[in-house]
Coordinates of C-alpha atoms and ligand atoms in Angstrom, one line a residue:
Chain A
M1 CA 134.5 139.8 103.3
K2 CA 132.4 142.2 100.9
P3 CA 134.3 144.9 98.9
A4 CA 133.1 147.8 101.1
D5 CA 134.6 145.9 103.9
K6 CA 137.9 145.1 101.8
K7 CA 138.2 148.8 101.0
A8 CA 137.7 150.0 104.9
Y9 CA 140.4 147.2 105.8
D10 CA 142.6 148.7 103.4
K11 CA 142.1 152.0 104.4
D12 CA 142.5 151.1 108.0
Y13 CA 145.7 149.4 107.3
A14 CA 147.2 152.4 105.2
Q15 CA 146.1 154.7 107.8
A16 CA 147.8 152.2 111.0
K17 CA 151.0 152.1 108.7
K18 CA 151.3 155.5 108.2
T19 CA 151.7 156.2 111.9
G20 CA 153.6 153.0 112.6
K21 CA 157.4 152.7 113.1
P22 CA 160.1 151.5 111.1
F23 CA 160.4 147.6 111.1
F24 CA 164.4 148.1 111.8
P25 CA 165.1 148.4 114.7
Y26 CA 161.2 148.8 116.4
A27 CA 160.1 145.0 115.5
I28 CA 163.5 143.4 114.7
Y29 CA 164.9 144.1 118.7
K30 CA 161.8 142.0 119.7
D31 CA 162.3 139.3 117.2
T32 CA 166.1 138.7 117.9
I33 CA 165.2 138.7 121.8
I34 CA 162.4 136.1 121.5
A35 CA 164.4 134.2 118.9
G36 CA 167.6 134.2 120.7
L37 CA 166.1 132.8 124.3
T38 CA 164.8 130.2 122.2
V39 CA 167.9 129.1 120.7
I40 CA 169.5 129.5 124.3
A41 CA 166.6 127.3 125.5
T42 CA 167.6 124.5 123.0
I43 CA 171.1 124.7 123.9
I44 CA 170.2 124.4 127.2
L45 CA 167.9 121.3 126.8
A46 CA 170.5 119.7 124.8
I47 CA 173.1 119.9 127.5
T48 CA 170.9 118.8 130.5
V49 CA 168.7 116.2 129.0
R50 CA 171.3 114.2 126.2
A51 CA 170.1 112.7 123.3
E52 CA 170.8 109.0 123.9
V53 CA 171.2 106.0 121.3
G54 CA 168.8 103.1 121.8
E55 CA 168.9 99.6 121.1
P56 CA 170.2 98.7 117.3
V57 CA 167.7 97.9 114.8
N58 CA 166.6 94.3 114.8
P59 CA 164.2 93.6 112.5
A60 CA 163.3 90.1 113.7
T61 CA 162.2 91.1 116.8
T62 CA 159.8 93.8 117.4
D63 CA 160.2 93.4 121.5
F64 CA 159.1 97.1 121.6
V65 CA 157.0 99.6 121.9
P66 CA 156.3 101.3 118.5
R67 CA 156.7 105.0 119.8
P68 CA 156.8 107.6 117.6
E69 CA 158.2 110.9 118.7
W70 CA 155.5 113.1 121.2
Y71 CA 154.5 115.5 118.7
F72 CA 152.9 112.7 117.0
Y73 CA 151.3 111.1 120.4
F74 CA 148.0 112.5 119.1
A75 CA 147.9 110.9 115.9
F76 CA 148.7 107.3 117.9
E77 CA 146.0 108.2 120.8
L78 CA 143.4 108.6 117.6
L79 CA 144.2 104.8 116.5
K80 CA 143.5 104.0 120.2
I81 CA 140.2 105.7 120.2
F82 CA 139.1 104.3 117.1
K83 CA 140.3 100.7 117.3
N84 CA 137.6 97.7 117.1
Q85 CA 137.4 94.1 116.5
D86 CA 136.7 94.7 113.1
A87 CA 139.1 96.9 112.0
L88 CA 138.3 98.4 108.8
T89 CA 136.0 101.2 108.9
P90 CA 137.1 102.2 112.2
V91 CA 140.7 102.3 111.6
I92 CA 140.3 104.2 108.3
M93 CA 138.5 107.0 110.1
A94 CA 141.5 107.6 112.7
T95 CA 144.2 106.9 109.8
F96 CA 142.7 108.8 106.9
M97 CA 139.3 110.4 107.4
V98 CA 140.2 112.5 110.7
P99 CA 143.6 113.8 109.4
N100 CA 142.7 114.4 106.2
I101 CA 139.5 116.4 107.2
M102 CA 142.1 118.2 109.4
I103 CA 144.4 119.0 107.2
I104 CA 141.6 120.0 104.5
L105 CA 140.2 122.2 107.1
L106 CA 143.5 123.6 108.1
V107 CA 144.4 124.7 104.1
V108 CA 141.0 126.2 103.6
W109 CA 140.3 127.9 107.0
P110 CA 140.8 131.3 105.4
F111 CA 138.0 130.8 103.0
I112 CA 135.6 129.8 105.1
D113 CA 136.2 132.3 107.9
R114 CA 135.7 135.4 106.0
G115 CA 134.1 137.8 108.0
P116 CA 135.6 141.6 108.6
E117 CA 135.6 141.1 112.4
R118 CA 139.3 140.2 114.0
R119 CA 138.5 140.5 117.8
I120 CA 138.5 137.1 119.0
W121 CA 135.8 137.6 121.7
K122 CA 133.6 138.9 119.0
R123 CA 134.2 135.4 116.7
P124 CA 132.6 132.6 118.9
F125 CA 132.8 129.9 116.1
A126 CA 136.6 130.5 115.6
L127 CA 137.0 130.9 119.5
G128 CA 135.3 127.7 120.0
M129 CA 137.7 126.2 117.4
T130 CA 140.7 127.0 119.1
V131 CA 139.8 125.8 122.4
I132 CA 138.4 122.4 121.0
V133 CA 141.5 121.6 118.9
T134 CA 144.0 122.7 121.4
G135 CA 142.2 121.3 124.2
L136 CA 142.1 117.9 122.3
L137 CA 146.0 117.9 120.9
C138 CA 147.2 118.5 124.5
Y139 CA 144.6 116.0 126.0
L140 CA 145.6 113.2 123.5
T141 CA 149.5 114.1 123.8
W142 CA 149.1 113.8 127.4
M143 CA 147.3 110.3 127.2
G144 CA 149.9 109.4 124.8
A145 CA 152.7 110.6 126.9
N146 CA 151.2 108.4 129.8
S147 CA 150.1 105.3 128.0
P148 CA 151.4 102.1 129.6
A149 CA 154.7 100.8 127.6
G150 CA 155.2 97.4 126.8
V151 CA 154.2 94.9 129.9
A152 CA 156.0 91.7 128.7
S153 CA 158.0 91.1 131.3
Q154 CA 154.6 90.8 133.3
G155 CA 153.4 87.5 131.6
L156 CA 149.8 86.4 130.7
P157 CA 147.3 85.3 133.3
L158 CA 146.1 82.6 131.5
S159 CA 145.6 78.9 131.8
G160 CA 144.9 75.4 129.9
L161 CA 148.3 76.3 127.9
D162 CA 149.4 73.4 125.8
E163 CA 152.9 73.0 124.7
Q164 CA 152.7 74.3 121.3
A165 CA 150.4 77.3 122.8
T166 CA 153.3 78.0 125.6
K167 CA 155.7 78.3 122.5
G168 CA 153.4 80.8 121.0
M169 CA 152.9 82.9 124.1
D170 CA 156.5 83.2 124.2
V171 CA 156.6 84.5 121.0
Y172 CA 153.6 86.8 121.5
M173 CA 155.9 88.2 124.4
A174 CA 159.1 88.5 122.4
N175 CA 157.9 90.4 119.6
G176 CA 155.9 93.0 121.6
C177 CA 152.4 92.0 120.5
G178 CA 151.5 93.4 124.1
S179 CA 152.6 96.5 123.0
C180 CA 149.5 97.1 121.1
H181 CA 147.1 94.5 122.0
M182 CA 145.6 93.4 125.4
V183 CA 145.2 90.0 126.6
A184 CA 143.2 88.9 129.9
G185 CA 143.9 92.8 130.8
V186 CA 147.3 92.6 130.3
G187 CA 149.1 94.9 127.6
A188 CA 148.5 98.0 125.9
P189 CA 144.9 99.4 125.5
G190 CA 146.0 100.0 121.7
P191 CA 146.2 100.7 119.1
G192 CA 145.4 97.4 118.1
P193 CA 142.3 95.5 119.4
D194 CA 142.0 93.5 122.7
L195 CA 142.8 89.7 121.8
T196 CA 141.5 88.0 125.0
N197 CA 138.5 86.4 122.9
E198 CA 140.2 86.2 119.3
G199 CA 139.8 82.4 119.3
A200 CA 136.0 83.1 119.1
K201 CA 136.1 83.9 115.6
G202 CA 137.4 80.7 114.6
W203 CA 140.1 81.1 112.2
D204 CA 142.4 78.6 111.2
N205 CA 145.9 78.7 111.5
A206 CA 146.2 79.2 107.9
K207 CA 144.1 82.3 108.0
M208 CA 145.9 83.7 110.8
I209 CA 149.7 83.4 109.6
A210 CA 148.5 85.1 106.6
W211 CA 147.5 88.0 108.6
F212 CA 150.6 87.7 110.6
K213 CA 152.5 88.3 107.1
A214 CA 150.2 90.7 105.6
P215 CA 147.9 92.5 108.2
K216 CA 145.9 95.5 107.9
A217 CA 147.6 99.1 108.9
P218 CA 148.9 99.9 111.4
M219 CA 149.9 96.4 112.4
P220 CA 153.7 95.7 111.1
S221 CA 154.4 92.4 109.1
Y222 CA 155.7 89.4 111.0
A223 CA 156.8 87.8 107.4
S224 CA 160.2 87.8 108.7
L225 CA 159.6 85.1 111.7
P226 CA 160.6 81.7 111.4
P227 CA 157.4 79.7 110.0
E228 CA 157.7 77.3 113.5
D229 CA 157.2 80.6 115.4
L230 CA 154.1 81.7 112.8
E231 CA 152.9 78.3 113.5
N232 CA 153.0 78.3 117.3
L233 CA 151.8 82.1 117.4
A234 CA 148.9 81.3 115.2
T235 CA 147.8 78.1 117.7
F236 CA 148.0 80.6 120.9
V237 CA 146.4 83.4 119.3
N238 CA 143.4 81.0 118.0
G239 CA 142.7 79.5 121.1
L240 CA 142.6 82.8 123.0
G241 CA 139.2 82.9 125.0
T242 CA 138.4 79.5 124.0
K243 CA 140.9 77.1 125.0
Y244 CA 143.1 79.4 127.1
K245 CA 141.6 81.7 129.2
Chain L
M1 CA 192.3 178.7 99.7
T2 CA 190.4 176.3 97.8
T3 CA 188.8 173.2 99.1
K4 CA 189.2 170.1 96.9
D5 CA 188.0 166.2 97.4
I6 CA 185.5 166.5 100.2
G7 CA 185.0 162.5 100.7
P8 CA 186.7 160.2 103.1
K9 CA 190.7 160.3 103.0
N10 CA 191.2 156.5 103.9
P11 CA 191.5 154.9 100.7
V12 CA 190.1 151.5 102.4
Q13 CA 186.9 153.0 102.6
K14 CA 187.1 155.0 99.9
G15 CA 187.3 151.3 98.0
A16 CA 184.6 149.9 100.2
D17 CA 181.9 152.9 99.2
A18 CA 183.1 152.6 95.6
T19 CA 182.3 148.8 95.9
I20 CA 178.9 149.3 97.5
D21 CA 178.0 151.6 94.8
F22 CA 178.9 149.2 92.0
V23 CA 177.3 146.7 93.2
D24 CA 173.9 148.6 94.3
E25 CA 173.9 150.2 90.9
R26 CA 173.4 146.9 89.4
S27 CA 171.4 144.9 92.0
G28 CA 169.8 147.7 94.0
V29 CA 170.8 146.0 97.4
K30 CA 171.0 149.1 99.1
T31 CA 167.7 150.7 98.3
G32 CA 166.3 147.1 98.6
T33 CA 167.7 146.4 102.1
R34 CA 166.7 150.0 103.0
W35 CA 163.0 149.6 101.6
F36 CA 163.0 146.1 103.5
L37 CA 164.3 147.4 106.9
F38 CA 162.6 150.8 107.0
R39 CA 159.2 150.0 105.9
N40 CA 156.8 151.3 108.0
I41 CA 155.1 148.7 110.5
P42 CA 151.6 149.4 112.7
E43 CA 152.6 150.8 116.2
G44 CA 151.9 148.6 119.2
T45 CA 152.9 145.5 117.2
S46 CA 152.9 142.7 120.2
W47 CA 155.5 140.1 121.4
F48 CA 153.4 137.4 119.9
Q49 CA 154.4 138.8 116.5
T50 CA 157.9 137.5 117.0
L51 CA 157.1 133.7 116.9
G52 CA 157.3 133.5 113.0
F53 CA 160.8 135.1 113.1
T54 CA 161.6 132.7 115.9
A55 CA 160.1 129.5 113.6
M56 CA 162.7 130.8 110.8
V57 CA 165.7 131.1 113.1
V58 CA 165.2 127.6 114.4
F59 CA 164.8 126.3 111.0
G60 CA 168.2 128.0 110.5
M61 CA 169.5 126.6 113.4
Q62 CA 168.5 123.0 112.2
A63 CA 170.0 123.5 108.8
I64 CA 173.4 124.3 110.5
T65 CA 173.7 121.4 113.3
G66 CA 171.9 119.3 110.5
I67 CA 174.6 119.8 108.1
I68 CA 177.2 119.2 110.9
L69 CA 175.7 115.9 111.5
A70 CA 175.8 115.0 107.7
M71 CA 179.1 115.2 107.5
Y72 CA 179.5 112.3 110.1
Y73 CA 176.3 110.4 109.3
V74 CA 176.2 107.2 107.2
P75 CA 172.8 105.9 105.9
D76 CA 173.8 102.0 106.4
T77 CA 171.5 99.6 107.6
Q78 CA 174.5 97.1 108.4
G79 CA 175.0 99.1 111.8
G80 CA 176.7 101.8 110.0
A81 CA 173.9 104.3 110.6
Y82 CA 173.7 103.2 114.3
K83 CA 177.5 103.1 114.5
S84 CA 178.1 107.0 113.0
I85 CA 175.0 108.0 115.8
E86 CA 177.3 106.5 118.3
Y87 CA 180.7 108.1 117.1
I88 CA 179.0 111.4 116.8
T89 CA 177.5 111.0 120.3
N90 CA 180.6 109.8 122.3
E91 CA 183.5 110.7 119.9
V92 CA 183.2 113.9 117.7
T93 CA 184.5 117.0 119.6
W94 CA 181.3 118.7 120.7
G95 CA 179.0 116.1 118.8
W96 CA 176.7 115.3 121.5
L97 CA 176.0 119.1 121.6
V98 CA 175.0 119.4 117.9
R99 CA 173.3 116.3 118.2
G100 CA 171.3 117.2 121.1
M101 CA 170.2 120.5 119.9
H102 CA 169.2 119.1 116.3
K103 CA 167.0 116.5 118.1
W104 CA 165.3 119.5 120.8
G105 CA 165.7 121.9 118.0
A106 CA 162.8 119.8 116.2
S107 CA 160.5 119.6 118.9
V108 CA 161.5 123.3 119.4
M109 CA 160.7 124.0 116.1
I110 CA 156.9 122.5 116.2
I111 CA 156.2 124.0 119.3
V112 CA 156.8 127.4 118.1
V113 CA 155.6 127.0 114.5
F114 CA 152.7 125.8 116.4
L115 CA 152.2 128.9 118.7
H116 CA 152.9 131.0 115.4
M117 CA 149.7 129.5 113.6
A118 CA 147.5 129.9 117.0
R119 CA 148.6 133.5 117.4
V120 CA 147.3 134.2 113.3
F121 CA 144.4 132.3 114.2
I122 CA 143.4 134.1 117.1
W123 CA 144.0 137.2 115.8
G124 CA 142.5 136.6 112.7
A125 CA 145.7 137.6 110.8
Y126 CA 144.4 135.5 108.2
K127 CA 141.6 137.4 107.0
Y128 CA 141.6 139.5 104.1
P129 CA 144.6 140.1 102.2
R130 CA 146.5 137.5 104.3
E131 CA 144.8 134.1 103.1
L132 CA 147.5 133.1 101.1
T133 CA 150.1 134.1 103.5
W134 CA 148.1 131.4 105.8
V135 CA 147.9 128.8 103.0
T136 CA 152.0 128.9 102.6
G137 CA 152.1 128.8 106.4
A138 CA 149.7 125.8 106.3
M139 CA 152.3 124.0 104.0
L140 CA 155.0 124.9 106.4
L141 CA 153.6 123.0 109.4
L142 CA 152.8 119.9 107.7
L143 CA 156.4 120.1 106.2
T144 CA 157.8 120.4 109.5
M145 CA 156.2 117.4 110.7
F146 CA 157.3 115.6 108.2
M147 CA 160.6 116.6 109.0
G148 CA 160.1 114.7 112.2
L149 CA 158.7 112.1 111.0
T150 CA 161.5 111.1 108.5
G151 CA 164.3 112.4 110.8
Y152 CA 163.5 110.0 113.5
L153 CA 164.2 106.7 111.5
L154 CA 167.7 108.1 110.6
V155 CA 169.1 106.8 114.3
W156 CA 168.0 103.3 113.2
D157 CA 167.4 102.2 116.8
Q158 CA 164.6 100.3 117.7
K159 CA 162.3 102.7 118.7
A160 CA 162.4 104.8 115.6
Y161 CA 162.6 101.9 113.5
W162 CA 159.1 100.5 115.0
A163 CA 157.5 103.4 115.0
T164 CA 158.4 104.5 111.6
V165 CA 157.2 101.0 110.1
V166 CA 154.2 101.7 111.6
A167 CA 154.0 105.2 110.4
V168 CA 154.6 104.2 107.0
N169 CA 151.9 101.3 107.4
I170 CA 149.0 103.9 108.3
F171 CA 150.4 106.0 105.0
A172 CA 149.9 102.8 103.0
S173 CA 146.7 102.0 104.1
A174 CA 144.7 104.9 102.6
P175 CA 142.6 104.3 99.9
I176 CA 143.4 104.3 96.3
L177 CA 147.0 106.2 96.7
G178 CA 148.0 104.4 99.7
P179 CA 149.9 101.7 98.3
Y180 CA 151.8 103.7 95.8
I181 CA 152.9 106.2 98.4
G182 CA 153.8 103.3 100.7
D183 CA 156.0 102.1 98.0
I184 CA 157.2 105.3 97.4
L185 CA 158.2 106.1 101.3
R186 CA 159.8 102.5 101.4
A187 CA 161.7 102.6 98.2
G188 CA 159.7 99.0 97.5
P189 CA 157.4 96.7 99.2
E190 CA 159.9 96.4 102.2
F191 CA 161.6 98.7 104.7
G192 CA 165.6 98.0 104.0
P193 CA 169.0 99.7 103.2
A194 CA 166.9 101.8 100.1
T195 CA 164.5 102.7 102.7
L196 CA 166.9 104.3 105.1
S197 CA 168.7 106.2 101.7
R198 CA 165.3 107.3 100.5
F199 CA 164.3 109.0 104.2
Y200 CA 167.8 110.6 104.4
S201 CA 167.5 112.2 100.9
I202 CA 163.9 113.3 101.9
H203 CA 164.8 114.6 105.2
M204 CA 168.0 116.8 104.0
L205 CA 167.0 117.6 100.4
V206 CA 163.8 117.2 99.6
I207 CA 161.6 118.9 102.7
P208 CA 164.5 121.6 103.6
G209 CA 164.3 122.6 99.9
A210 CA 160.3 122.9 100.0
I211 CA 160.2 124.4 103.6
A212 CA 163.0 127.1 102.3
T213 CA 161.0 127.6 99.6
F214 CA 157.9 128.1 101.5
I215 CA 159.2 130.5 103.9
G216 CA 160.7 132.5 101.0
L217 CA 156.8 132.7 99.5
H218 CA 155.8 133.5 103.0
L219 CA 157.9 136.1 103.5
Y220 CA 157.2 137.6 100.0
F221 CA 153.4 138.1 101.1
I222 CA 154.3 139.0 104.8
V223 CA 156.3 141.8 103.3
R224 CA 154.2 143.0 100.2
L225 CA 151.1 142.8 102.4
G226 CA 152.8 144.2 105.7
I227 CA 152.3 142.2 109.2
S228 CA 149.1 142.8 110.5
E229 CA 148.1 145.6 113.4
P230 CA 146.8 143.7 116.6
P231 CA 143.1 143.9 116.5
W232 CA 143.0 145.6 120.1
S233 CA 146.0 147.9 119.2
K234 CA 145.5 151.3 121.1
R235 CA 144.4 152.7 117.6
R236 CA 142.1 150.4 117.1
L237 CA 140.7 150.9 120.7
R238 CA 140.7 154.6 120.3
I239 CA 138.7 154.2 116.8
E240 CA 136.2 151.8 118.2
R241 CA 135.6 154.2 121.4
D242 CA 134.8 156.9 118.8
E243 CA 132.5 154.9 116.6
E244 CA 130.7 153.9 120.2
D245 CA 130.5 157.6 121.1
A246 CA 129.2 158.4 117.6
R247 CA 126.4 155.8 117.8
R248 CA 125.3 156.6 121.2
A249 CA 125.1 160.5 120.0
A250 CA 123.0 159.3 117.5
A251 CA 121.0 157.0 119.8
R252 CA 120.3 160.3 122.0
E253 CA 118.8 162.4 119.3
K254 CA 116.4 160.4 118.2
A255 CA 115.5 159.6 121.8
K256 CA 115.1 163.5 122.2
A257 CA 113.1 163.6 119.3
L258 CA 110.8 160.8 120.8
P259 CA 108.0 162.1 122.5
G260 CA 107.3 161.0 125.7
S261 CA 111.0 160.5 126.7
V262 CA 111.9 163.7 128.3
N263 CA 112.9 162.0 131.6
Y264 CA 115.5 159.9 129.9
P265 CA 119.1 160.8 130.9
A266 CA 120.4 161.5 127.9
S267 CA 123.7 162.6 128.5
W268 CA 124.4 160.1 131.2
P269 CA 126.6 157.1 129.1
V270 CA 128.6 159.4 127.2
E271 CA 129.4 161.9 130.1
A272 CA 130.2 159.0 132.8
E273 CA 132.5 157.0 130.2
E274 CA 134.7 160.3 129.4
A275 CA 134.7 161.0 133.4
T276 CA 136.6 157.6 133.6
R277 CA 139.2 158.4 130.6
Ligands
HEM301 C1 158.1 127.0 109.4 C2 157.4 127.7 109.6 C3 156.8 129.1 109.7 C4 157.8 130.5 109.4 C5 159.0 130.1 109.6 C6 157.1 131.5 109.7 C7 157.2 132.8 109.6 C8 156.6 134.0 109.5 C9 156.9 135.2 110.1 C10 158.4 136.0 109.9 C11 155.9 135.9 110.3 C12 155.9 137.6 110.3 C13 154.8 137.7 111.6 C14 155.4 136.8 112.8 O1 156.3 136.5 112.8 O2 154.4 136.5 113.4 C15 154.8 135.4 109.7 C16 153.5 135.7 109.6 C17 152.5 134.9 109.4 N1 152.5 133.4 108.9 FE1 153.9 132.3 109.6 N2 155.4 131.0 109.4 C18 155.5 130.1 109.5 C19 154.5 128.5 109.9 C20 153.0 129.1 109.7 C21 152.3 128.7 109.8 C22 151.9 127.0 110.5 C23 150.6 129.6 109.6 C24 149.6 129.1 109.4 C25 149.0 128.1 109.2 C26 151.6 130.9 109.0 C27 150.7 131.8 109.1 C28 151.3 133.0 108.7 C29 150.1 134.3 108.7 C30 148.7 134.4 107.9 C31 150.7 135.3 108.6 C32 150.6 136.8 108.6 C33 150.4 137.5 110.2 C34 150.3 138.9 109.9 O3 150.3 139.5 109.1 O4 149.8 139.3 111.3 N3 152.8 130.6 109.3 N4 155.5 133.8 109.5

């Protein structure tokens, strides 16, 4: 805003204040009503939809969908959007670039949009941002709410499994890998990449086990699995799409 | 017939007045409260301007229910945390209600804060002179989200545990500072007992302290600068209409002065509008 605009605003606001009304009780009564209704709504929610206690933690199995609270679904979905076989750049986009750009934009916004106009219909850019950001957040949250949960119970439609690979598949199922990865169309479509053709990469078991122990975020580490399970799991995953289809 | 003492006869009231005067003389609370409560705000402030106050009240509710939960909660990874949550939910009188309010309160607070921000954004209320009010507000939004993240783990059930492992991995994957942030959040390279204690203290001491501080700053700016007027308040609309009228009148004068525009229905727009008023 130019100095003249600032002065004009100050003058206008002083005028508004002079012809205004006292905060108490004129504004505080509205505040009290809305805040009171909000607290009552919370109590009603607490009574009707009770907070539950889930399964106790067992770090040895991830037979579980790592699901955040609904207000982080959008971040979770972002991961799926940027997922890719070569996970580095896209994941950094989803976990680092996009969120940080959004946060910086949020904080410095008043220093970007400095014009004197306050009526929303005369600020097309701000109006566009409102619509796009709100729409995107709602859409991603909705996607997150409807994303398939773990599908471990269904089994995988694969053939050609030898004994070791069958054991490996059991490990895969028991540890909820399918809640982030898809194999032959079964499992969640992200945040992890589709593993149907993972074997085509030609990794050996040692390399794969090293990955299980220290994977790139957001995949959790499986270092606590017994070495035998890791070996079987690596055999299974390294044969996907080549030996086991 | 002399009239003597004209103050209240009731000694209790006398004492109370004297006490208030004593405190006011030294602290200025009376003056301060009066200044705070009876300051003028623009006429026509809207219902949308109640959302900030509502966020504050919900934060207060979270603080109270949180303190009650902390009386029973044990941050112990060997089953203690989980059992204490079970105990609160199933045994403690009204425990299920307190926990339910705290849990739902988190979602409600996020929604209310977001709506508050949306109203500030749409109204352009972050513009001069309220830029710093917005910046402190943005901090409050981030801190509120962080409250949700750290609180989720405390239940120590499978869903929360693995979701938090993934979330912390995401922080740790950031370039340069990421690994350090990961270590700080986990209290080491691995998830374990120290992680839970750390999340507990972040959730109930660090972030609430920061939120209280930023609410204080936020309120200071709000009271100092005054709450903004709706950009479409009656007063503003009146002014805009007057300005528009003046502009039209000027245009008309100009049109009259121009040769060849005698047939121009000069007085039409303003008169038609006046008739509809
Ligand atoms: C815990 C979160 C928050 C609390 C307790 C809070 C509290 C308040 C209160 C009580 C007001 C007075 C007017 C009203 O109620 O609308 C206010 C105004 C304001 N808030 Fe917040 N707020 C929070 C979050 C935010 C956020 C996330 C933003 C934006 C990023 C923000 C930006 C502002 C601005 C710019 C004003 C001045 C608006 C005006 O004068 O019209 N606040 N806030």
